[in-house]
XYZ file of C-alpha atoms in Angstrom:
502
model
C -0.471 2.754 55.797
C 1.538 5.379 56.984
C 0.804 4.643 60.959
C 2.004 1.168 59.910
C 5.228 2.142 58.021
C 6.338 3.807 61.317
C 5.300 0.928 63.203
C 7.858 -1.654 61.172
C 10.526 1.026 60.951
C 10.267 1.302 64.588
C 10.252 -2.596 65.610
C 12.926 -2.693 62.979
C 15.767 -0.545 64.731
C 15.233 -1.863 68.142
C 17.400 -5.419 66.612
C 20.115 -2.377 65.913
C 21.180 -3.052 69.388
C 21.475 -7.007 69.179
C 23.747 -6.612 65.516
C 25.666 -4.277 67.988
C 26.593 -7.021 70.044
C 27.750 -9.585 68.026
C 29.334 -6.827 66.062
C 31.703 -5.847 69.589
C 31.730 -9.841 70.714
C 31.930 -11.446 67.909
C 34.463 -14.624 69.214
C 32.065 -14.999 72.140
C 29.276 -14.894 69.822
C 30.530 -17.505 67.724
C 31.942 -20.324 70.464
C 28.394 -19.477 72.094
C 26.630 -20.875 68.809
C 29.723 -23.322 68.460
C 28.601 -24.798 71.868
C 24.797 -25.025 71.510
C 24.901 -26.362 68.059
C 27.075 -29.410 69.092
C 24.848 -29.588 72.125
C 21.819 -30.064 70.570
C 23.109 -32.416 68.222
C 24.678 -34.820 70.477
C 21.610 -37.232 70.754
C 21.750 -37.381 67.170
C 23.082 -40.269 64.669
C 26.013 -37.889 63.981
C 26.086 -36.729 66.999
C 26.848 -40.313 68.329
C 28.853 -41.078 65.626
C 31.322 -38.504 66.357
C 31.309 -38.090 70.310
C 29.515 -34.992 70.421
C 28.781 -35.400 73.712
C 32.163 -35.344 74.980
C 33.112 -32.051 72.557
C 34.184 -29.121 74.756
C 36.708 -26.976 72.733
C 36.426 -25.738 68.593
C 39.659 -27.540 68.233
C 38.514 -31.083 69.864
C 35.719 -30.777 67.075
C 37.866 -30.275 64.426
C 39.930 -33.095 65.211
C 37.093 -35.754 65.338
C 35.090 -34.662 62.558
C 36.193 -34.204 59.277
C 35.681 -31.287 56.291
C 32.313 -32.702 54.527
C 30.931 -32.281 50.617
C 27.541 -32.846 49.714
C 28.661 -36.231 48.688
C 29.786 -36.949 51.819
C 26.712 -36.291 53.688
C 24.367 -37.338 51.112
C 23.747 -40.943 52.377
C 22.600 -39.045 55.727
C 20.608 -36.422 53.802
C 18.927 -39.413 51.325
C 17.376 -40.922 54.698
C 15.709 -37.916 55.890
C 14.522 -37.517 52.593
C 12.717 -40.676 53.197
C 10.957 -39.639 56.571
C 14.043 -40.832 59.394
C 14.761 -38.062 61.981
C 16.998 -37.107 64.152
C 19.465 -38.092 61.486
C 22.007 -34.937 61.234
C 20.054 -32.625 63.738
C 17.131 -33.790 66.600
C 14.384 -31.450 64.930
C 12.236 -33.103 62.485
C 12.982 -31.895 58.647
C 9.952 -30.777 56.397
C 11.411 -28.671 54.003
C 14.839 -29.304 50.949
C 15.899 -26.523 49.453
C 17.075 -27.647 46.307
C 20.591 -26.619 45.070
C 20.833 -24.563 41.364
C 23.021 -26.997 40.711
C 26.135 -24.980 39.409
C 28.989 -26.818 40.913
C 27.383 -29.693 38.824
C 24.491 -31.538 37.213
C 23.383 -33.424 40.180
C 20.728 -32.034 42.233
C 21.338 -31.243 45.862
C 18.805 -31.431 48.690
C 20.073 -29.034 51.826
C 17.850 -29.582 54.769
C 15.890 -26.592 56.127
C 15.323 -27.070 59.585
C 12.615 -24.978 61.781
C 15.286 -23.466 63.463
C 17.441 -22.599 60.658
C 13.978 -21.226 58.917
C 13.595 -18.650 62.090
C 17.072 -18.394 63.341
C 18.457 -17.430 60.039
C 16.788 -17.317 56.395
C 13.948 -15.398 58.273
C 16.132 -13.156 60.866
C 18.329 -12.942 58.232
C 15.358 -11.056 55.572
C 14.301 -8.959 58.710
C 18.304 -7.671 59.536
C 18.360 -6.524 55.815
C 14.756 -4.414 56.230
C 16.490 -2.979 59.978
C 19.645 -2.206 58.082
C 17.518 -0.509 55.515
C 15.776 1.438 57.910
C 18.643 2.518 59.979
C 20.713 3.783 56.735
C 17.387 5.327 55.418
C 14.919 6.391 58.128
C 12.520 8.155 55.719
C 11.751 5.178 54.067
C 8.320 4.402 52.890
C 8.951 0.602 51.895
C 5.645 -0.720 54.361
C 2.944 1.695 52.687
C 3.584 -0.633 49.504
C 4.466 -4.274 48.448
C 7.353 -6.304 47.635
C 7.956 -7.915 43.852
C 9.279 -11.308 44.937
C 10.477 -13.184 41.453
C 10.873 -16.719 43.746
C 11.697 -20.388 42.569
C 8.951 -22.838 42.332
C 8.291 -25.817 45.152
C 6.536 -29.407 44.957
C 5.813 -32.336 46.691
C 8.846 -34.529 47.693
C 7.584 -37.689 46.079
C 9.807 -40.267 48.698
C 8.018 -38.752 51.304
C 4.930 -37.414 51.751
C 5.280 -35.055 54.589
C 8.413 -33.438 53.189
C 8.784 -30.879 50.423
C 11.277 -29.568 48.546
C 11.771 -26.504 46.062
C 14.164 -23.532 44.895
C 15.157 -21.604 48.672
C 13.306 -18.876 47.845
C 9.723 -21.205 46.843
C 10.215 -22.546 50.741
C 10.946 -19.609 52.340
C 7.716 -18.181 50.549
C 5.817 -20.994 51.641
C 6.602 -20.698 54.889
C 6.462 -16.822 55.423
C 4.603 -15.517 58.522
C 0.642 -14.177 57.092
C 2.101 -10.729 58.093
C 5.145 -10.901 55.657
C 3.002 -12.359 52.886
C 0.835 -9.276 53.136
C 3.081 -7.522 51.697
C 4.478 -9.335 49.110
C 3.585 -9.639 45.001
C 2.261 -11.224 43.251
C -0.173 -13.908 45.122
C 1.121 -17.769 45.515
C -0.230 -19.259 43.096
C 1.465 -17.030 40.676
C 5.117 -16.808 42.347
C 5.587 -20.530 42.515
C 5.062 -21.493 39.061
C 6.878 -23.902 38.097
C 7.394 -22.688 34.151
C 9.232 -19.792 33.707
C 7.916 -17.785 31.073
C 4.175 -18.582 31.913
C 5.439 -17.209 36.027
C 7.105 -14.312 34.277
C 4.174 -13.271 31.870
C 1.302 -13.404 34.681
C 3.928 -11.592 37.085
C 3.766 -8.756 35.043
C 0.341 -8.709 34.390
C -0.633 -9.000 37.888
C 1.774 -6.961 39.223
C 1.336 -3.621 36.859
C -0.996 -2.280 39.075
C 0.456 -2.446 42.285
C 2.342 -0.400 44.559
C 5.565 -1.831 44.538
C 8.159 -0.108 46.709
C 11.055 -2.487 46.799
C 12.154 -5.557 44.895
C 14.112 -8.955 45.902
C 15.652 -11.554 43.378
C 18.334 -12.484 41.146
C 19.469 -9.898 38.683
C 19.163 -12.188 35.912
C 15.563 -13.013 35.998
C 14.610 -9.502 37.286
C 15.744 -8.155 34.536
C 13.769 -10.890 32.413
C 10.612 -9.264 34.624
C 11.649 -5.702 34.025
C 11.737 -5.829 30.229
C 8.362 -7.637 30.017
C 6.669 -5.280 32.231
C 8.068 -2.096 30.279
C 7.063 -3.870 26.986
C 3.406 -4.511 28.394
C 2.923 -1.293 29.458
C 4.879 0.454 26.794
C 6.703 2.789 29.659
C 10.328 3.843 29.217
C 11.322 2.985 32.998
C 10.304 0.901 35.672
C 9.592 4.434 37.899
C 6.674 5.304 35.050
C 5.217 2.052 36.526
C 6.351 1.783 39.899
C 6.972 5.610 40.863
C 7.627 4.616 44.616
C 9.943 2.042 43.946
C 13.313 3.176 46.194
C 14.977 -0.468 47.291
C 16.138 -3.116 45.772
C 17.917 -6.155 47.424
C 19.294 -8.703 45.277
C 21.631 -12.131 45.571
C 23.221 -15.152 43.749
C 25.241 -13.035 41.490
C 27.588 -10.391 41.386
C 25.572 -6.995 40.786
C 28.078 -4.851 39.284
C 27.955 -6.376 35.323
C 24.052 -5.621 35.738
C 24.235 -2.329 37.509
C 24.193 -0.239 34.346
C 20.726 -1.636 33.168
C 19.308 -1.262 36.090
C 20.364 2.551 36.267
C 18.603 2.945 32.786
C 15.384 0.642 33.798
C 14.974 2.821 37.491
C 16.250 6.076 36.505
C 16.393 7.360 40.304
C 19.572 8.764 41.675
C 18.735 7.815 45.295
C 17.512 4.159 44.350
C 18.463 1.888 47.092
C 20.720 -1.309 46.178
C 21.594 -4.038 48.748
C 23.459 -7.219 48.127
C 22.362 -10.142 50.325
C 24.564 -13.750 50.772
C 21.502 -15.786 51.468
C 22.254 -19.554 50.190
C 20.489 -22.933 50.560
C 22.726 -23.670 53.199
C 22.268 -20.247 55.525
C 22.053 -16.535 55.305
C 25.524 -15.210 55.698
C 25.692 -11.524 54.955
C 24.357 -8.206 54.406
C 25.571 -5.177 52.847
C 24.869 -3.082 55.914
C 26.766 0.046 54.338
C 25.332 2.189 51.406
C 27.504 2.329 48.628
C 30.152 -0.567 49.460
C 30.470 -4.135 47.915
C 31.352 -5.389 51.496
C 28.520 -7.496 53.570
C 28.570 -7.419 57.297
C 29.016 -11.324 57.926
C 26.105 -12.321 60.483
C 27.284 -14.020 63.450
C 24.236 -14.993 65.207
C 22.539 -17.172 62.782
C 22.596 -20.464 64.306
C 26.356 -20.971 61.732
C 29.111 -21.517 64.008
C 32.251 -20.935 60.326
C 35.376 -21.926 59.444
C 37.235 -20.323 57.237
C 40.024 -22.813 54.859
C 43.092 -20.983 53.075
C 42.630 -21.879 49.472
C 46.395 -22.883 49.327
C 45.370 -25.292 51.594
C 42.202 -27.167 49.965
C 43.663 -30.044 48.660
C 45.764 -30.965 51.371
C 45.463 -34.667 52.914
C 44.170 -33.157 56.572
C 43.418 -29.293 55.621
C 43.316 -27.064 58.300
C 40.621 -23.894 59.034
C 40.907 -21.270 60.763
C 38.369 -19.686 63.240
C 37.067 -16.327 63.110
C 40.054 -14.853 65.149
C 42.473 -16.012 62.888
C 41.783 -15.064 59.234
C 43.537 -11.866 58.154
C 42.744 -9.422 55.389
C 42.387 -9.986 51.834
C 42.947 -13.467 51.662
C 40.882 -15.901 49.843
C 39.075 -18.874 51.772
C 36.899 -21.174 51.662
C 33.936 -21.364 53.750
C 32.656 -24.176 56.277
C 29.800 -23.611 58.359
C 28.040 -25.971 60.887
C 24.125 -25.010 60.711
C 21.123 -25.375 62.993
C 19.997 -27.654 60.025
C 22.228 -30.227 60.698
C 25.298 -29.463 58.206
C 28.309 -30.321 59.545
C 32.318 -28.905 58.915
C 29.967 -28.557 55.462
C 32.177 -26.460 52.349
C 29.358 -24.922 50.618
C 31.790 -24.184 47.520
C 31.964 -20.302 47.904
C 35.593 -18.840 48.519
C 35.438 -15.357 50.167
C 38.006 -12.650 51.644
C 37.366 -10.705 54.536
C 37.703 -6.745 53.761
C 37.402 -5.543 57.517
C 38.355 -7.256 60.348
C 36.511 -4.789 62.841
C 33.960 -5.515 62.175
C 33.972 -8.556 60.207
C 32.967 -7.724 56.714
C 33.275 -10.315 53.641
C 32.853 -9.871 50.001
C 32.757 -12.930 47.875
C 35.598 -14.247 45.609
C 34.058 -16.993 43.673
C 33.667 -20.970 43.660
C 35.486 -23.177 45.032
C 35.021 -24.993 41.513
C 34.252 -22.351 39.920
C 38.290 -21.124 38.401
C 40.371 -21.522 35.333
C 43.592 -23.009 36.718
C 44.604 -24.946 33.265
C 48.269 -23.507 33.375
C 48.732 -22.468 36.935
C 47.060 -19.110 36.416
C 44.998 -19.799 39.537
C 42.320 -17.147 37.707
C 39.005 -16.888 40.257
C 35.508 -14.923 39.816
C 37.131 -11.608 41.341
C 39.910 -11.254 39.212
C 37.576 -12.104 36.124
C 34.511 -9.129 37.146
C 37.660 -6.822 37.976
C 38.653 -7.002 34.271
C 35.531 -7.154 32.962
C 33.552 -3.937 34.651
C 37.345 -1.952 33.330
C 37.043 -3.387 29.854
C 33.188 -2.167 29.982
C 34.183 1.081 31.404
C 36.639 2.031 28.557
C 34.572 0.651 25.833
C 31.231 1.902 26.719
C 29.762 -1.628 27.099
C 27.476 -3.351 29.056
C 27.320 -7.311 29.720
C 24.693 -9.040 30.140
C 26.256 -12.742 30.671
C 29.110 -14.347 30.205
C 31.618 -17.681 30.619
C 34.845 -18.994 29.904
C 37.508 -21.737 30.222
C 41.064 -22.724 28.864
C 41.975 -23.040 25.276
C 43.685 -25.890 25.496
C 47.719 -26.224 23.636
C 47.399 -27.072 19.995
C 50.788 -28.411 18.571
C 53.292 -25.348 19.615
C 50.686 -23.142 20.072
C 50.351 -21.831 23.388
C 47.015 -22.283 25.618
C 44.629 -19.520 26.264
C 41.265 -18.471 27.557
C 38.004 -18.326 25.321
C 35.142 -15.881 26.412
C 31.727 -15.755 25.686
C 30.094 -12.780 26.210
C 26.537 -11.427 25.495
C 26.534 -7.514 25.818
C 23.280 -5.325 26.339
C 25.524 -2.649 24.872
C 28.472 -3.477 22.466
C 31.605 -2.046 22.832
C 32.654 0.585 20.651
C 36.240 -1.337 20.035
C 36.079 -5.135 21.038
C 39.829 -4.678 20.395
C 40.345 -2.546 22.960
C 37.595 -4.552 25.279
C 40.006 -7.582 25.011
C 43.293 -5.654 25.517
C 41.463 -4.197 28.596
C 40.462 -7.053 29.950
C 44.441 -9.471 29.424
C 45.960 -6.089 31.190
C 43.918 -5.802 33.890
C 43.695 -10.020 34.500
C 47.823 -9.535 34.649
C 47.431 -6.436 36.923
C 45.319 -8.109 39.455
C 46.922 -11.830 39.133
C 50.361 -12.287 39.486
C 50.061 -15.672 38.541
C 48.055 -15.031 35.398
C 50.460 -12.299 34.455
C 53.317 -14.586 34.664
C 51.682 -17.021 32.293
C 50.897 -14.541 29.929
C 54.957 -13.582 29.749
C 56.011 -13.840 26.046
C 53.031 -15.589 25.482
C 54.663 -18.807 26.866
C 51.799 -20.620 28.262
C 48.956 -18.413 27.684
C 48.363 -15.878 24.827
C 45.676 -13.049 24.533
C 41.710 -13.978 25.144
C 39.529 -14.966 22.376
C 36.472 -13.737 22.975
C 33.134 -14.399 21.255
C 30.114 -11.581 21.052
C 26.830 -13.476 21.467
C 24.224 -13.073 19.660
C 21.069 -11.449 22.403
C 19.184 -14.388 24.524
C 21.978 -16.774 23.885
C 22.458 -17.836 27.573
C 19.235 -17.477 28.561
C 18.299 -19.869 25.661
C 20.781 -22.052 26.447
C 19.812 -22.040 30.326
C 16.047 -22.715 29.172
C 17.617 -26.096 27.287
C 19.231 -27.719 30.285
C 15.414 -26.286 32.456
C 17.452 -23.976 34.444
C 15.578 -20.913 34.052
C 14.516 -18.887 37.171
C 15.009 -19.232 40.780
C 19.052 -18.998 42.022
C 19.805 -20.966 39.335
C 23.038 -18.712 37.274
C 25.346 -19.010 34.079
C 28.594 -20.640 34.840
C 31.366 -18.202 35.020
C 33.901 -19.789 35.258
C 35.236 -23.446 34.644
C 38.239 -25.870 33.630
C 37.133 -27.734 31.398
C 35.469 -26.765 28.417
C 31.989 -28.327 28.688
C 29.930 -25.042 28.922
C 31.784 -23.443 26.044
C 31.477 -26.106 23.703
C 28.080 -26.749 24.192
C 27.173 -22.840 23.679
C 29.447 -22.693 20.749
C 27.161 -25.167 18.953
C 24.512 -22.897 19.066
C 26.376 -19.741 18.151
């Protein structure tokens, strides 16, 4: 296993180089995917439809086709669901990933093209395993397995030669024999489609392995974790696993969960990496060691745009190409994919922390905001006061949500938290105060609100009982997969409907 370990570390670095490139060309990088993408695509229905064929320039395409939603492109999508081709991209479509859903109820089905399967989702797990290697060359990852916590996938009932399933049930489907070598537990096992029967034989089947690294959602590896520990009665996931050294993880911001997993893997030079790897494309990599910043990855088969937020509700909104976006600001993302998505928002909003090279972190939803009173309060500014509240308290938070408090009478509006802690805080008092003051440090907007108590007064917040979100996520069958707790939202929906079980 050893003489293999070196082997993978070794075919690993040589794609160094390539990252290099687009790293030190990354405009030419971009208008050379820009140009192959609409190329490909111009013998299409929407490639007809919008003149593809006569598309030279990034600005000719932006003029002629227009910013799309899901909804927009679903009567396109619906078709190929049914078995038409060469719909949105001249490839035929096999595989759906279906959306967690967060933005809303309604299930999404994103196309996952052949290309976009090799080009990106897979390119984009073997860049994270060369980063890893290049930032730790003694790694011994290959002379063990990889605990993959995936979705679950079935048949696509309009079709039979299409399936569909959570993104990470089709990329496991569709791994190479060699990845699926080394990765835990077997098939049958990882795409379950209940929960808490997947979670319960994961652990059991997994106890004995070698696991070296992990991939998943925080949320439900954590759900994983504690049933494994409780199995085996073990006080750390090391006393199980003792060469586990990486973990990559998505979906989620890490920082409210990385307390527990300090306690569950107890080892100073554990190995954390954050991955951007959505239905839609993979889109970054935390290709530094201890930074929140992920590389963005240019040569994908995504040719992006990148909308100011101030602009998103304008009658003709206009992006900006990778050349133009500065520092710090928050946008929206576009992307036009080698699976046929096209000028497609995807609902994220990110800011760009280095220009040189381009690194991203991400700022939230796109519908995912309180903005009940013109606070304008996003996913950032609410884990910024949330790890300092946590950090003067003592606490740690397992999940949480909120939205306005609407006005009452004379009473001014507010926002209402819900928050389950693995650790309480010593003063919730103080938690609260912590959290308003460092919401008005970080939000001009929210401070200003907050003035006098004008518009909005102090937070209520409400300490959940343990397992109330995951209960409540079990209720509307969202447990598992990329599916995630609301964080944010303006209207009061989510709230309420916890509430009733509190």
């Amino acid at each position: 296993m050893t003489i293999v370990n070196s082997f993978f570390t070794w075919i690993m670095k040589k794609r160094m180089h390539q990252i290099e490139l687009f790293i030190k060309y990354p405009y030419d990088v971009q208008d050379e995917w820009f140009q192959s993408l609409v190329s490909s695509a111009q013998h299409t229905e929407w490639g007809k439809e919008y003149g593809y064929s006569s598309i030279y320039t990034q600005d000719q395409f932006k003029e002629r086709v227009p910013i799309q939603t899901y909804d927009t492109l679903k009567p396109y999508i619906e078709r190929m669901l049914a078995g038409e081709h060469n719909v949105l991209w001249p490839s035929e479509i096999k595989w759906f990933a279906k959306s967690s859903g967060t933005t809303n109820d309604r299930s999404k089905f994103i196309p996952v093209s052949e290309e976009s399967l090799e080009e990106c989702h897979f390119k984009g797990g073997k860049d994270l395993l060369t980063m890893y290697c290049d930032n730790r060359p003694d790694t011994k990852i290959f002379t063990g397995k990889c605990l993959v916590l995936g979705g679950s996938h079935q048949i696509n009932q309009l079709n039979a030669d299409s399936c569909y399933g959570d993104l990470s049930a089709v990329l496991i489907k569709n791994l190479p024999f060699w990845a699926e070598f080394y990765r835990t537990p077997d098939m049958s096992i990882a795409l379950m489609d209940n929960f808490e029967e997947k979670v319960e034989k994961m652990a059991q089947a997994t106890i004995g392995v070698n696991v070296t690294n992990i991939s998943g959602v925080p949320t439900w590896n954590l759900v994983l974790a504690k049933r494994v520990l409780e199995i085996t009665g073990k006080d750390n996931l090391l006393e199980v696993w003792p060469n586990l050294e990486f973990y990559f993880h998505g979906a989620v911001n890490f920082n409210p969960y990385r307390e527990q997993f300090k306690k569950l893997i107890p080892r100073d030079d554990m190995y954390y990496m954050e991955t951007y790897n959505a239905s839609e494309g993979f889109f970054g990599i935390q290709d530094q060691p201890n930074s929140e910043e992920m590389l963005l990855m240019l040569d994908y088969g995504i040719y992006y745009e990148f909308l100011p937020m101030e602009h998103i509700h304008a009658e003709s909104p206009k992006t900006l190409a990778l050349d133009q976006v500065e520092l710090n600001k928050n946008y929206a993302l576009i992307i036009s994919t080698n699976a046929g998505l096209w000028r497609y928002m995807i609902g994220d909003t990110i800011k760009f922390t280095s220009l040189s090279p381009h690194r991203i972190q991400i700022t939230g939803r796109t519908k995912h905001f309180i903005n009940a009173f013109g606070e304008e309060l996003i996913i950032d500014n609410a884990e910024k006061g949330l790890s300092k509240a946590c950090s003067e308290t003592s606490a740690i938070i397992r999940d949480y949500t909120a939205c306005p408090i609407y006005f009452r009478g004379n009473d001014a509006g507010g926002h209402e938290w819900i928050i389950e802690f693995e650790k309480k805080p010593n003063d919730i008092k103080r938690f609260t105060d912590v959290l308003d003051e460092t919401l008005r440090a970080v939000n001009s907007d929210y401070d200003a609100k907050r003035y006098k108590d004008m518009a909005l007064r102090r937070p209520t917040i409400h300490v959940a009982e343990d397992g109330i979100f995951y209960n409540w996520m079990k209720n509307r069958g969202k447990l598992g997969g990329q599916h995630k707790v609301p964080r944010l939202a303006n209207d009061r929906t989510y709230v309420d409907e916890i509430l009733k079980m509190l």
